Coordinates of C-alpha atoms in Angstrom, one line a residue:
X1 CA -81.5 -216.3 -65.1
X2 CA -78.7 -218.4 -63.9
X3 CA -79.5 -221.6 -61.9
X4 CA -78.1 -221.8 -58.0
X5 CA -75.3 -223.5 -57.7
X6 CA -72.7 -225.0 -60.6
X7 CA -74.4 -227.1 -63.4
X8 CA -73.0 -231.0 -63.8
X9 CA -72.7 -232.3 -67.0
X10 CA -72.0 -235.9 -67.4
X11 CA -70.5 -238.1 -70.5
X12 CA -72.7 -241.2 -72.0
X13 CA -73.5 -243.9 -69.9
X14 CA -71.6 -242.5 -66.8
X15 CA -74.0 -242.6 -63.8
X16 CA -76.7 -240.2 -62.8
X17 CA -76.9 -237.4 -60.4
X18 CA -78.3 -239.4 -57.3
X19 CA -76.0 -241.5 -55.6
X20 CA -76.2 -245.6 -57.3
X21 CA -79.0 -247.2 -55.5
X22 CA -81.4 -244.0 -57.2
X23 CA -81.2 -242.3 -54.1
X24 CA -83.0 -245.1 -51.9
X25 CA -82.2 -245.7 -48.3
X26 CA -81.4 -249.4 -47.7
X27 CA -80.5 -249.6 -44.3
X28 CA -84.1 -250.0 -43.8
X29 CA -87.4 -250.5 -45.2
X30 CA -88.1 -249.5 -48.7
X31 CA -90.8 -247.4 -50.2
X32 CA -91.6 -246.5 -53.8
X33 CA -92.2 -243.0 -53.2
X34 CA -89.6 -242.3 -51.0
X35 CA -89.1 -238.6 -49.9
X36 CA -85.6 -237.8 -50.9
X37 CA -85.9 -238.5 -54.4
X38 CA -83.1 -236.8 -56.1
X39 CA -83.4 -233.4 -57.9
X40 CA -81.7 -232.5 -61.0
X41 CA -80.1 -229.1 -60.6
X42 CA -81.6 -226.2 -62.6
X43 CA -81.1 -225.3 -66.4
X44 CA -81.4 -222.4 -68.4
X45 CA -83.9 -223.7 -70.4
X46 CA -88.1 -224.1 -69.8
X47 CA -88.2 -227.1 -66.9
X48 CA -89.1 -230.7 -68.5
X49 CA -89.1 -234.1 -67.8
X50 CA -85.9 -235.7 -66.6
X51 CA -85.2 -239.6 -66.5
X52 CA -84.7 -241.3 -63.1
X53 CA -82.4 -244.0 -62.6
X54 CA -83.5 -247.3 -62.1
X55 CA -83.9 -248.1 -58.3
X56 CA -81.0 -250.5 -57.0
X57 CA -79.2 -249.7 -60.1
X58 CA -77.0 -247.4 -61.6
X59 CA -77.5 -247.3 -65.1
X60 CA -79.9 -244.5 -66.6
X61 CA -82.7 -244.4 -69.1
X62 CA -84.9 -247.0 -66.8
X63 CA -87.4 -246.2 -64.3
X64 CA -89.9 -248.2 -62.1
X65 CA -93.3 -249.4 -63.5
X66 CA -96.0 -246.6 -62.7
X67 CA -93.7 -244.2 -61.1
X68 CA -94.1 -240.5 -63.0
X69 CA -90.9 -238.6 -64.1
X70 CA -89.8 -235.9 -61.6
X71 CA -90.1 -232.0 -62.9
X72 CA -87.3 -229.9 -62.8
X73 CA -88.0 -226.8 -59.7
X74 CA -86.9 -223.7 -60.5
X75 CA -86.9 -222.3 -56.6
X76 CA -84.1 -219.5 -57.3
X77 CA -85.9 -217.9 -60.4
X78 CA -89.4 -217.8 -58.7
X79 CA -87.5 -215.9 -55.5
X80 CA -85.9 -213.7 -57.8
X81 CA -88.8 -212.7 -59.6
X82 CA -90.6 -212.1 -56.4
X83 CA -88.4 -209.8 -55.6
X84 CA -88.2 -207.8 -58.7
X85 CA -92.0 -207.7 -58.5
X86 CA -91.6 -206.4 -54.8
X87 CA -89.4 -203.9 -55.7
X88 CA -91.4 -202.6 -58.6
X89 CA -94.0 -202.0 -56.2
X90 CA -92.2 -200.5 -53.9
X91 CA -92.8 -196.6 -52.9
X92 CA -89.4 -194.8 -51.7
X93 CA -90.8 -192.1 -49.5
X94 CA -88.3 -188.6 -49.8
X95 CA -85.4 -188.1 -47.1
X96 CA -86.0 -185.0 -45.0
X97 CA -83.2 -183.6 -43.2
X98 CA -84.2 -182.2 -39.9
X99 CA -81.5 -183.7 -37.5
X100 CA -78.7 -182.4 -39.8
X101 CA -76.7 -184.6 -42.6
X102 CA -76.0 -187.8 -42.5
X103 CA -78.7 -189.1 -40.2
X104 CA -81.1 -190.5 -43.2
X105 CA -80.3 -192.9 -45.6
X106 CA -79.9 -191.1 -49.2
X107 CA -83.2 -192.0 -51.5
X108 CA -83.1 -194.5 -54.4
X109 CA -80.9 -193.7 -57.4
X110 CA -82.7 -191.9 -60.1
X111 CA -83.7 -194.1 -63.1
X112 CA -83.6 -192.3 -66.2
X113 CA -87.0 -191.5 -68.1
X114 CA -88.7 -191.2 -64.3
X115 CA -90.3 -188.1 -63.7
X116 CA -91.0 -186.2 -60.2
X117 CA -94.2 -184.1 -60.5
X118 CA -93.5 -182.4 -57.1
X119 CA -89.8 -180.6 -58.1
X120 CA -91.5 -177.3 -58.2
X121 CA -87.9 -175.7 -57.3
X122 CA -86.8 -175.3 -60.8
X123 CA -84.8 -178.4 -60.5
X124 CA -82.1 -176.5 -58.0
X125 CA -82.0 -180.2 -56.0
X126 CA -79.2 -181.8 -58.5
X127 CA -77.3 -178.9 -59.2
X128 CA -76.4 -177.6 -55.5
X129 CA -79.2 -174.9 -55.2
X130 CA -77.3 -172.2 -57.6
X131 CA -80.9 -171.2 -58.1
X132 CA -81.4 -170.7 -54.6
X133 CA -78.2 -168.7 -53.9
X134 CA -78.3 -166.7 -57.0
X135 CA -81.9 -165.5 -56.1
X136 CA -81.3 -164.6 -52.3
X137 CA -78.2 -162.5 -53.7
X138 CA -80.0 -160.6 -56.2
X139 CA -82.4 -160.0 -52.9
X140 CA -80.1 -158.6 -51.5
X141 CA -78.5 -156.6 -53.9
X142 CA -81.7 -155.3 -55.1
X143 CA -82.4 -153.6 -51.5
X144 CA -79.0 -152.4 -50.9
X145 CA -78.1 -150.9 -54.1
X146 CA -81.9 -148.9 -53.9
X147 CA -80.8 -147.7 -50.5
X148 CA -77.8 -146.4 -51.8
X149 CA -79.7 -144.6 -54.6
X150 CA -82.0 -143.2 -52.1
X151 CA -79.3 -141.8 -50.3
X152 CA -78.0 -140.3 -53.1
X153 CA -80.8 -139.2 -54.6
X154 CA -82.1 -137.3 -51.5
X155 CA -78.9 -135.1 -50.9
X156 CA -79.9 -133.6 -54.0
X157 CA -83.7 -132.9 -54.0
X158 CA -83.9 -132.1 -49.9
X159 CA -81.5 -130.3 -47.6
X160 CA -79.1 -132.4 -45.6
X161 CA -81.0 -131.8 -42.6
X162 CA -83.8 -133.6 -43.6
X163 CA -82.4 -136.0 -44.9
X164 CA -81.1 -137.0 -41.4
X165 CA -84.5 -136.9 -39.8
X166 CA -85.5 -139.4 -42.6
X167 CA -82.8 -141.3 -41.7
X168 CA -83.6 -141.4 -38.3
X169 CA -87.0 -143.4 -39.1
X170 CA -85.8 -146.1 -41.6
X171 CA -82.7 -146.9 -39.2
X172 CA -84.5 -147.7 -36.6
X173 CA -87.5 -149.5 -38.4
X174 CA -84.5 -151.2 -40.2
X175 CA -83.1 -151.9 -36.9
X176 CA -86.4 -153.4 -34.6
X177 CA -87.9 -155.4 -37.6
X178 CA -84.1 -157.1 -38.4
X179 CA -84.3 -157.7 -34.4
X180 CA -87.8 -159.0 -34.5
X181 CA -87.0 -161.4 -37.1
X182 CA -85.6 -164.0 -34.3
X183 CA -83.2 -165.6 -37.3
X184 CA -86.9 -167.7 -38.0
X185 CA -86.1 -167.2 -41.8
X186 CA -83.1 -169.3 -41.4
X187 CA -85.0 -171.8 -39.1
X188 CA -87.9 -171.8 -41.8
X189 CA -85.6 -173.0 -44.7
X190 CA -83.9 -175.6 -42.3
X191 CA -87.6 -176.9 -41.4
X192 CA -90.4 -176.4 -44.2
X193 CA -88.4 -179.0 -46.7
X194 CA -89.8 -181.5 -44.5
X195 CA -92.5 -180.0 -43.1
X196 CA -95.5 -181.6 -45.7
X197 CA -98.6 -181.2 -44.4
X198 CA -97.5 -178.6 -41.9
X199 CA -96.1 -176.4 -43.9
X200 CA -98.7 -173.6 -43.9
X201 CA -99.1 -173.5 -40.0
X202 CA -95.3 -173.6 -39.6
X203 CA -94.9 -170.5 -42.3
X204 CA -98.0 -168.4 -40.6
X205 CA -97.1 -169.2 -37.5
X206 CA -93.6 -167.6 -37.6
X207 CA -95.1 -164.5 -39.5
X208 CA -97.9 -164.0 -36.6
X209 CA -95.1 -164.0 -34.2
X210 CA -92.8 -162.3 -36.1
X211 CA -95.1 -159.0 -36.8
X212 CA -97.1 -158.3 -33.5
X213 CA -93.3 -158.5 -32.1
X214 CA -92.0 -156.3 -34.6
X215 CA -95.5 -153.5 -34.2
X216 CA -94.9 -153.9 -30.3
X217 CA -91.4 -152.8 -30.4
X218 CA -91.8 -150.2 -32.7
X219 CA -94.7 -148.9 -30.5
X220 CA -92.0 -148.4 -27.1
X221 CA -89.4 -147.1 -29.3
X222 CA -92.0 -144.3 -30.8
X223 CA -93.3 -143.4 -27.5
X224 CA -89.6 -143.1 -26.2
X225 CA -88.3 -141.2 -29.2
X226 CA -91.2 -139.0 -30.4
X227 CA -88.9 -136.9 -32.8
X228 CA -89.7 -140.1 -35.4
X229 CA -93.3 -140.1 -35.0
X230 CA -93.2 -136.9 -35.4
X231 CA -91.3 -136.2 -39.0
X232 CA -93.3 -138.9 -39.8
X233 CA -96.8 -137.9 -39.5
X234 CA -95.7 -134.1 -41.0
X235 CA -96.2 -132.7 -37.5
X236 CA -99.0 -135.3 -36.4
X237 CA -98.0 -137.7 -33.4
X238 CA -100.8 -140.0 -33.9
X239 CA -100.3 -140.3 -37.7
X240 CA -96.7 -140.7 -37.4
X241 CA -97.1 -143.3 -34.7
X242 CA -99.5 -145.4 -36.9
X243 CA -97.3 -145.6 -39.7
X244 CA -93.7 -146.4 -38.1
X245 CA -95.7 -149.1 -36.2
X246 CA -97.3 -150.4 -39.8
X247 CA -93.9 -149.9 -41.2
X248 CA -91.6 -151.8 -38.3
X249 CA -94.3 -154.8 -38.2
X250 CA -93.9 -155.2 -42.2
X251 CA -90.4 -155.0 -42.2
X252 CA -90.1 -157.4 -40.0
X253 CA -91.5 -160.4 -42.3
X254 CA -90.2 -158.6 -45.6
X255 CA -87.2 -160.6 -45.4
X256 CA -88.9 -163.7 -44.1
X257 CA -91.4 -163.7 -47.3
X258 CA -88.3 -164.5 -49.5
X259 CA -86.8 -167.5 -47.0
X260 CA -90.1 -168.7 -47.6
X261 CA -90.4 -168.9 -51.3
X262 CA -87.1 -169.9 -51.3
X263 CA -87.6 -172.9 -49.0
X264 CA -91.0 -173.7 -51.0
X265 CA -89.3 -173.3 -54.4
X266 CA -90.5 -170.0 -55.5
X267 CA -86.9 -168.5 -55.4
X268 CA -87.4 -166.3 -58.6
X269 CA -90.6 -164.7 -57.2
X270 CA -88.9 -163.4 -54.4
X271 CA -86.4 -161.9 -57.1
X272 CA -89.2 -160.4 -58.9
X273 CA -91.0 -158.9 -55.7
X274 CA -87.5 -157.6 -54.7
X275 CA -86.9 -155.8 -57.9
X276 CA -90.4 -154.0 -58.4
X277 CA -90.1 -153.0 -54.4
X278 CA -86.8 -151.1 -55.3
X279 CA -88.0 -149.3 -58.6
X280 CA -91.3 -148.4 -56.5
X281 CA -89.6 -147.3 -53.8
X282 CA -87.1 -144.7 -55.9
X283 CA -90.4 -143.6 -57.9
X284 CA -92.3 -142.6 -55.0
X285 CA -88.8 -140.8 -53.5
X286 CA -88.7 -138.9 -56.8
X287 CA -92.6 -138.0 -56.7
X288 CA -92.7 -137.2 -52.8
X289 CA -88.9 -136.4 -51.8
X290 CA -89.7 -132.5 -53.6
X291 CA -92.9 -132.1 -52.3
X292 CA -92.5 -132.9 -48.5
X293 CA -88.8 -133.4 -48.3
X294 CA -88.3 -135.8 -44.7
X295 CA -91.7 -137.0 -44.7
X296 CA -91.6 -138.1 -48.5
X297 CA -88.5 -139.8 -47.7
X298 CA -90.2 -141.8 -45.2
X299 CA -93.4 -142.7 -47.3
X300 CA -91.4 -143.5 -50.3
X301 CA -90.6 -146.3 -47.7
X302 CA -92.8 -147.2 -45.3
X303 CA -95.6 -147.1 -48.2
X304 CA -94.3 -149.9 -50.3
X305 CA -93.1 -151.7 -47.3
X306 CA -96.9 -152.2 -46.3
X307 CA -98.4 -153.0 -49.6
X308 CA -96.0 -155.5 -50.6
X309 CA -96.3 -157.1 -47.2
X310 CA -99.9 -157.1 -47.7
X311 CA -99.7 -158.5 -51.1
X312 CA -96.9 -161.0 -50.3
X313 CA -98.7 -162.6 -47.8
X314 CA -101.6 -163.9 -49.8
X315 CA -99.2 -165.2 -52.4
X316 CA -97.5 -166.9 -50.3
X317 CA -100.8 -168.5 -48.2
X318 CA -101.7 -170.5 -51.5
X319 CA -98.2 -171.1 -52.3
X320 CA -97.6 -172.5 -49.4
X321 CA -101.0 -174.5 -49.6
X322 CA -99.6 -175.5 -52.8
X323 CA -96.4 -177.0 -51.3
X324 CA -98.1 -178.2 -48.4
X325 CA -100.6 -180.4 -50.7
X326 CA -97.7 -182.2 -52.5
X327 CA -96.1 -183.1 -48.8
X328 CA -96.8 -186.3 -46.9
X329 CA -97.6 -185.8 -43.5
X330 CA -94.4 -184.2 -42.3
X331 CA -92.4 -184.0 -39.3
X332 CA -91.2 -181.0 -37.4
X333 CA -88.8 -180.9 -34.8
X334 CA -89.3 -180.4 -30.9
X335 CA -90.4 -176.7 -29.8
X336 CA -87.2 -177.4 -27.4
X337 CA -84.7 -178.3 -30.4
X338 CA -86.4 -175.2 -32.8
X339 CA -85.3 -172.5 -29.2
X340 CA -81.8 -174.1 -29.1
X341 CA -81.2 -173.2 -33.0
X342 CA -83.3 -170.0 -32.6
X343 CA -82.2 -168.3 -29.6
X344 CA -78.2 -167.7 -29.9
X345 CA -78.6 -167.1 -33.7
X346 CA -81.5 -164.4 -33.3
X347 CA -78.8 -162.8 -30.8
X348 CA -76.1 -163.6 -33.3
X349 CA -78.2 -161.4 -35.9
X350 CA -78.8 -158.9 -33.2
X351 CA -74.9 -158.8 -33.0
X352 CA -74.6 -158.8 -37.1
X353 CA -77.0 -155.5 -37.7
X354 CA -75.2 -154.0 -34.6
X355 CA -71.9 -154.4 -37.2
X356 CA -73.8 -152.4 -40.1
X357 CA -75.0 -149.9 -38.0
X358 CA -72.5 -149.3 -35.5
X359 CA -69.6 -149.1 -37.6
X360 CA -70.2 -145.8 -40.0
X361 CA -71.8 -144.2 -36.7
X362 CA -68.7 -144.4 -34.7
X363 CA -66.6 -143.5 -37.8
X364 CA -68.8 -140.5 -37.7
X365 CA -68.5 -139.7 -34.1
X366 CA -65.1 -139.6 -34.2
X367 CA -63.8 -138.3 -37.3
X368 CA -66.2 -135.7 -38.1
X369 CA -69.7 -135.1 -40.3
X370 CA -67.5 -134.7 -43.7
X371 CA -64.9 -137.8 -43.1
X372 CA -68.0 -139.6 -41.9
X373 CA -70.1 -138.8 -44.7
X374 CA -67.2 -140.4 -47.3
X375 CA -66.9 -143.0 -45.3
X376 CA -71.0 -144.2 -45.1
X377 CA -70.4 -144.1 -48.9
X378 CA -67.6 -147.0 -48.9
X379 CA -69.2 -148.8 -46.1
X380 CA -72.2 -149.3 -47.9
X381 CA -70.3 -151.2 -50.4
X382 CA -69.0 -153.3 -47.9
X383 CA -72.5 -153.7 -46.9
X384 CA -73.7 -155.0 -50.2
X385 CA -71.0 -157.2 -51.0
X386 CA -71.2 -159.0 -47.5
X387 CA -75.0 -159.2 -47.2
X388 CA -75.4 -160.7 -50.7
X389 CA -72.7 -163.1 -49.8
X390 CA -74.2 -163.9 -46.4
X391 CA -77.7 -165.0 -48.3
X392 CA -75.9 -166.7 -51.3
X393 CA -74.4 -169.0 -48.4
X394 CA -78.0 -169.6 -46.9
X395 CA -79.2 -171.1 -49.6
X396 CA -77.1 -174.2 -48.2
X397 CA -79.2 -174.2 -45.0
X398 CA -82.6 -175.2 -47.7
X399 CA -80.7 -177.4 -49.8
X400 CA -78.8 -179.5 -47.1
X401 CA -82.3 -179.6 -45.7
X402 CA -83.8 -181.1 -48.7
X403 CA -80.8 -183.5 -49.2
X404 CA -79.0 -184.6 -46.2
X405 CA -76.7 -187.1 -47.8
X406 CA -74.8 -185.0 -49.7
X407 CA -73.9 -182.2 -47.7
X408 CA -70.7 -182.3 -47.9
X409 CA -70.8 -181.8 -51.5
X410 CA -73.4 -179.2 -51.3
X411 CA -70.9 -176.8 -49.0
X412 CA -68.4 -177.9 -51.5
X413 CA -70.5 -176.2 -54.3
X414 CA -71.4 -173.4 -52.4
X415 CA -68.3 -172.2 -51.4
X416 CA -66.4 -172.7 -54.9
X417 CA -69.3 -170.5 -56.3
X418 CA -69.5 -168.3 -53.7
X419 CA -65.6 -167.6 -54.3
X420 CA -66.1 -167.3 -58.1
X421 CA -68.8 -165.3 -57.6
X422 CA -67.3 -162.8 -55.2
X423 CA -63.7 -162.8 -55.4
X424 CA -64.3 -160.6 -59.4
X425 CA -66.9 -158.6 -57.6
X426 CA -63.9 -157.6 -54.7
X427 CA -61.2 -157.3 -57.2
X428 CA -63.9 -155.1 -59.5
X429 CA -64.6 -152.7 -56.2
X430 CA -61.3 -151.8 -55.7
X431 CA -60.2 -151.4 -58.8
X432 CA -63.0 -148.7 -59.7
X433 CA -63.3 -147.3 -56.5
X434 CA -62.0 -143.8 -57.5
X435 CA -63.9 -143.1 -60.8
X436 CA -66.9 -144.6 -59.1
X437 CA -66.6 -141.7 -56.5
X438 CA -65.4 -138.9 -58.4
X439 CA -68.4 -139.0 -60.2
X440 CA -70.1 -138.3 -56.4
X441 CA -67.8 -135.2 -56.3
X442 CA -64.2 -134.1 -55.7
X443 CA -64.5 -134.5 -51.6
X444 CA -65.4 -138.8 -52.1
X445 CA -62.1 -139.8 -54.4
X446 CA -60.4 -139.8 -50.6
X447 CA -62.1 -142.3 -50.0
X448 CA -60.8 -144.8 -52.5
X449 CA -57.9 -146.2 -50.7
X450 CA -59.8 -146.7 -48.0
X451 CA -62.1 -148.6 -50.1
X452 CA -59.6 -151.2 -51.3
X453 CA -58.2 -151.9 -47.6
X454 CA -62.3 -152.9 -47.2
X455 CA -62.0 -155.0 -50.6
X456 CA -59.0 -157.1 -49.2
X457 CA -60.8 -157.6 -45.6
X458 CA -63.7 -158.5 -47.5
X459 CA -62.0 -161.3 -49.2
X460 CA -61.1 -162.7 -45.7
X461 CA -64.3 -162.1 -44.5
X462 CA -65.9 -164.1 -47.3
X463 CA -64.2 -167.2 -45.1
X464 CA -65.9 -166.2 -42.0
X465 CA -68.9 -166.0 -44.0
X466 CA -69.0 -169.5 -45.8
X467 CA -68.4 -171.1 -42.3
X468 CA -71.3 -169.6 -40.3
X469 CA -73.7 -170.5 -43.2
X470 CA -72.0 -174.2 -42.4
X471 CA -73.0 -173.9 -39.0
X472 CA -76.7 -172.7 -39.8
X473 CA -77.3 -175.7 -42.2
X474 CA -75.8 -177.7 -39.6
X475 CA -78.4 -176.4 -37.3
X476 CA -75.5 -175.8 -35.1
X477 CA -76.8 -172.3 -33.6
X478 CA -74.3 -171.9 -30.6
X479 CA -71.4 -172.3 -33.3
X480 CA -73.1 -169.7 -35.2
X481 CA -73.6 -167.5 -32.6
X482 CA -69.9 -167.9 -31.1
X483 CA -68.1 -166.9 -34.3
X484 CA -70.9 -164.0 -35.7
X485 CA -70.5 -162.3 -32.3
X486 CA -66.8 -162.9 -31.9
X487 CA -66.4 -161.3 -35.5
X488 CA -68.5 -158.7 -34.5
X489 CA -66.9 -158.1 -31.5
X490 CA -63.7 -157.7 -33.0
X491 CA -64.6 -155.0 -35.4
X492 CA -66.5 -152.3 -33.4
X493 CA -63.7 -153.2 -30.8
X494 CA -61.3 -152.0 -33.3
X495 CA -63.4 -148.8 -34.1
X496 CA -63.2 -147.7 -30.5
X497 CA -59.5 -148.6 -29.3
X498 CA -57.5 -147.7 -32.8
X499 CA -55.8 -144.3 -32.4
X500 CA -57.3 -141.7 -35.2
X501 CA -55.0 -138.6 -36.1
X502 CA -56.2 -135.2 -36.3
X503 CA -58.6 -134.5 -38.8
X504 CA -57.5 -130.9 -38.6
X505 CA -53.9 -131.7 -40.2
X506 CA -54.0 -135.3 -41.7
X507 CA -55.3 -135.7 -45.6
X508 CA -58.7 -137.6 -45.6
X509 CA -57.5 -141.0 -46.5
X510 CA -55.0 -141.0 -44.1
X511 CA -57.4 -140.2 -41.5
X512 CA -60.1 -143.7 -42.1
X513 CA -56.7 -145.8 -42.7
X514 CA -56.1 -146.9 -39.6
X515 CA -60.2 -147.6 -38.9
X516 CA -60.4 -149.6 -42.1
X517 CA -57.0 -151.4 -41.2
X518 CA -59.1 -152.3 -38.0
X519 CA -61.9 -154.0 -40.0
X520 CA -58.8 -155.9 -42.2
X521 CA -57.4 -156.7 -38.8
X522 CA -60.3 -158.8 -37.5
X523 CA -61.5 -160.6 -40.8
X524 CA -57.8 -161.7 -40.8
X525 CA -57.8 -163.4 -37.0
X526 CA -61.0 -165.1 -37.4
X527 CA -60.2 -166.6 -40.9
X528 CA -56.4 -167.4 -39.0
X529 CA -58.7 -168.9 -36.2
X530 CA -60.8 -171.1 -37.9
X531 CA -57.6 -171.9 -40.1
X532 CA -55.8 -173.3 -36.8
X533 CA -57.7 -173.1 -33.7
X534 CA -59.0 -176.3 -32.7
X535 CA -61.8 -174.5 -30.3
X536 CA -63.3 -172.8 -33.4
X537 CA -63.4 -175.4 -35.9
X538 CA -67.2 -176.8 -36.4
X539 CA -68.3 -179.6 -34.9
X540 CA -69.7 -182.5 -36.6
X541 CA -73.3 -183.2 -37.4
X542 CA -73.2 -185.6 -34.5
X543 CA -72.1 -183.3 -31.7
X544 CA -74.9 -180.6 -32.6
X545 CA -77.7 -181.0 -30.4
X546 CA -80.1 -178.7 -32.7

């Protein structure tokens, strides 16, 4: 430890470090144990005795009869060591980001050898929540790429006509329990990080909101469309009834479950439960689909939906007991702040299912059942591509949640592996779109230029994309709402307005060009716009009131 201050060193017999008269005031009285004795200044040895000068002179090596050498003080070293011991001692309590980024100091470097018994996240927190993204993709993937099969699967064991009263059921339970949802799985990977102790009425909470909603809607819809009740219950209205209510209540939270185990650091079982729901789900088609054509169609989904539901929900109550016991006491934000963030994003949502939904009817409404039917096949790769981008990206919401301080970097990550993630995939699509649907049959190869005009629209969309995830983590849900519903917008606008030719005397491709240069058309503005336009660029974490 060095000593305050610069060391003197003096040469033999020069004077010592008091002033000549030993540090004694003589311009009045004179005591023997004065109180400004001079100190010697530190050294970097143990402290020891140190020779006063003589009083009235200034030679060394002499002191007064029975006064006592003066000890060295070593004030500096006893602070320091203080301090060190303070610090030691000291318990740095975890930065939760609920106000957005930079509004919390970052948390104390980490020392190498310490250990953190509560990372039960896989250790996604230092490398930008790959983990996080990966799984939500695979998520996604997993339940698109099994309702392709099913699709697929059911033209050929059940007549086309069934296959649209199927269709009719899962749309709309597809449609109320994405509606229901309220975007509270976004809102719940924002909040639980630093939730603690609240964790488990926070997460049930949503749920018991989420699936009365959900059972309620689905009850109105049911009563005013009776034809899905109906196939559903083989002919029975009351069964039929029972089970697109069970069905649209379950669905509702199926989604949620894996923002939750996400949030809580269970990312990999929501892959898991994701993966065995889709193999279940084409196993029960292949089992029931022969038997009782629409109806099996519909139990091969509304069964699993229920049971894994079921399931889910007690894994997650002790998961989330589990995570909750490892939290301090937690801090949520204001009911008032959570309805800013909620309410234009659940409408945002609204807007976003409208755009997977909306598109391939219209397409069919206008250019007939066979163009239509070629292009639900290609818009269903759209689909997939842009919903497992769209949860990849909300993985940032989670992980700029957990670490506030460096999101920045974390939206840097996530939209360099988003782009070398997806870009291949785009590139991939278009390049194999015609021996991927030859193998469907000679009437879907049409469909393949159409397919690559999607690809390219894609890649601008992946912009669009990136930036509303931004605007989620930044729990700026106005922003979010502005641009998803803008986009939106801009595509089924398209679909109506663009001029179609005839079906009658155009070739196939020809025919979706100009729709698909519609959808190319819109992804290119909005990227443009938030390229160049101050109005649409994101506010800061400052300006965002949620």
């Amino acid at each position: 430890m060095r000593p305050v201050g610069p060391e003197r060193t003096r040469a033999a017999g020069a004077p010592g470090p008091g002033p000549a008269n030993g540090g004694r005031d003589t311009s009045g009285p004179q005591h023997p144990e004065g109180p400004h004795r001079p100190v010697a200044p530190p050294s970097r040895s143990s402290p020891a005795a140190f020779p006063r000068a003589a009083a009235g002179s200034g030679t060394p090596g002499s002191e007064p009869a029975g006064e006592q050498p003066t000890e060295r003080l070593r004030p500096a070293h006893d602070r320091i060591r203080r301090n060190t011991i303070a610090e030691q001692r000291t318990e740095y309590l975890p930065a939760v980001g609920l106000r957005g980024p930079g509004e919390q100091p970052p948390p104390p470097p980490h020392r190498p050898g310490d250990t953190d018994g509560d990372d039960d996240d896989g250790g996604n927190h230092g490398n930008g929540g790959i983990g996080d993204g990966l799984a939500l993709s695979l998520c996604s993937a997993f339940g698109s790429v099994a309702g392709l099969l099913v699709v697929l699967i059911s033209t050929r064991i059940m007549p086309q006509e069934e296959v649209g009263k199927a269709s009719e059921f899962v749309s709309a339970m597809q449609l109320i329990g994405g509606a229901a949802q309220l975007n509270l799985g976004i809102g719940l990977m924002r909040w639980l990080p630093g939730a603690g102790r609240r964790s488990v009425r926070l997460v049930f909470g949503s749920l018991l909101l989420i699936m009365p909603l959900s059972g309620l809607l689905g009850l109105v819809y049911a009563v005013i469309v009776p034809s899905i009740a109906d196939t559903a219950g083989g002919g029975s209205f009351g069964w039929g009834l029972l089970l697109f209510v069970l069905a649209c209540a379950g669905w509702g939270v199926f989604v949620v479950h894996d923002f939750v185990m996400v949030a809580i650091g269970r990312p990999w079982v929501a892959v898991w439960r994701n993966g065995t729901f889709a193999v279940v789900r084409i196993g029960l088609l292949f089992v029931l689909g022969s038997a009782f054509a629409a109806q099996g169609l519909i139990l091969s989904w509304a069964v699993p939906v229920v049971l894994w539901v079921a399931v889910g929900t007690v894994m997650l109550w002790f998961m989330t007991r589990r995570f909750a016991a490892t939290g301090g006491p937690g801090v949520l934000p204001a009911r008032s702040t959570m309805v800013a963030f909620l309410a234009p994003t659940a409408l945002a949502q609204m807007g976003n299912a409208a755009l997977y939904n909306q598109v391939p009817l219209l397409a069919n409404l206008q250019m007939g059942n066979e163009i239509g039917a070629v292009f639900f096949i290609i818009w269903q790769a759209v689909t997939v591509v842009d919903m497992a981008a769209t949860f990849f990206t909300n993985s940032l919401a989670v992980q700029t949640a957990r670490e506030p301080h460096r999101a920045e970097e974390l939206a840097r990550l996530a939209r360099r592996r988003m782009l070398l993630l997806f870009v291949p995939v785009l590139a991939l699509g278009a390049a194999l779109g015609y021996p991927v649907l030859s193998v469907l049959g000679a009437g879907y190869t049409a469909g393949a230029p159409a397919l690559a005009v999607l690809m390219v629209g894609l890649l601008f969309r992946l912009i669009v994309v990136f930036e509303l995830a931004r605007r989620q983590a930044d729990g700026d849900g106005m922003g979010y709402a502005k641009l998803q519903l803008l986009n939106t917008g801009l595509v089924v606008g398209f679909a109506f307005v663009v001029p179609l030719p005839d079906p009658a005397t155009t070739p196939m491709s020809l025919v979706m060009l100009p729709f698909v240069l519609g959808y190319l058309g819109a992804q290119v503005l909005c990227a443009l716009g938030l390229k160049f336009l101050p109005a649409w660029q994101r506010r800061s974490p400052s300006e965002v009131k949620s």
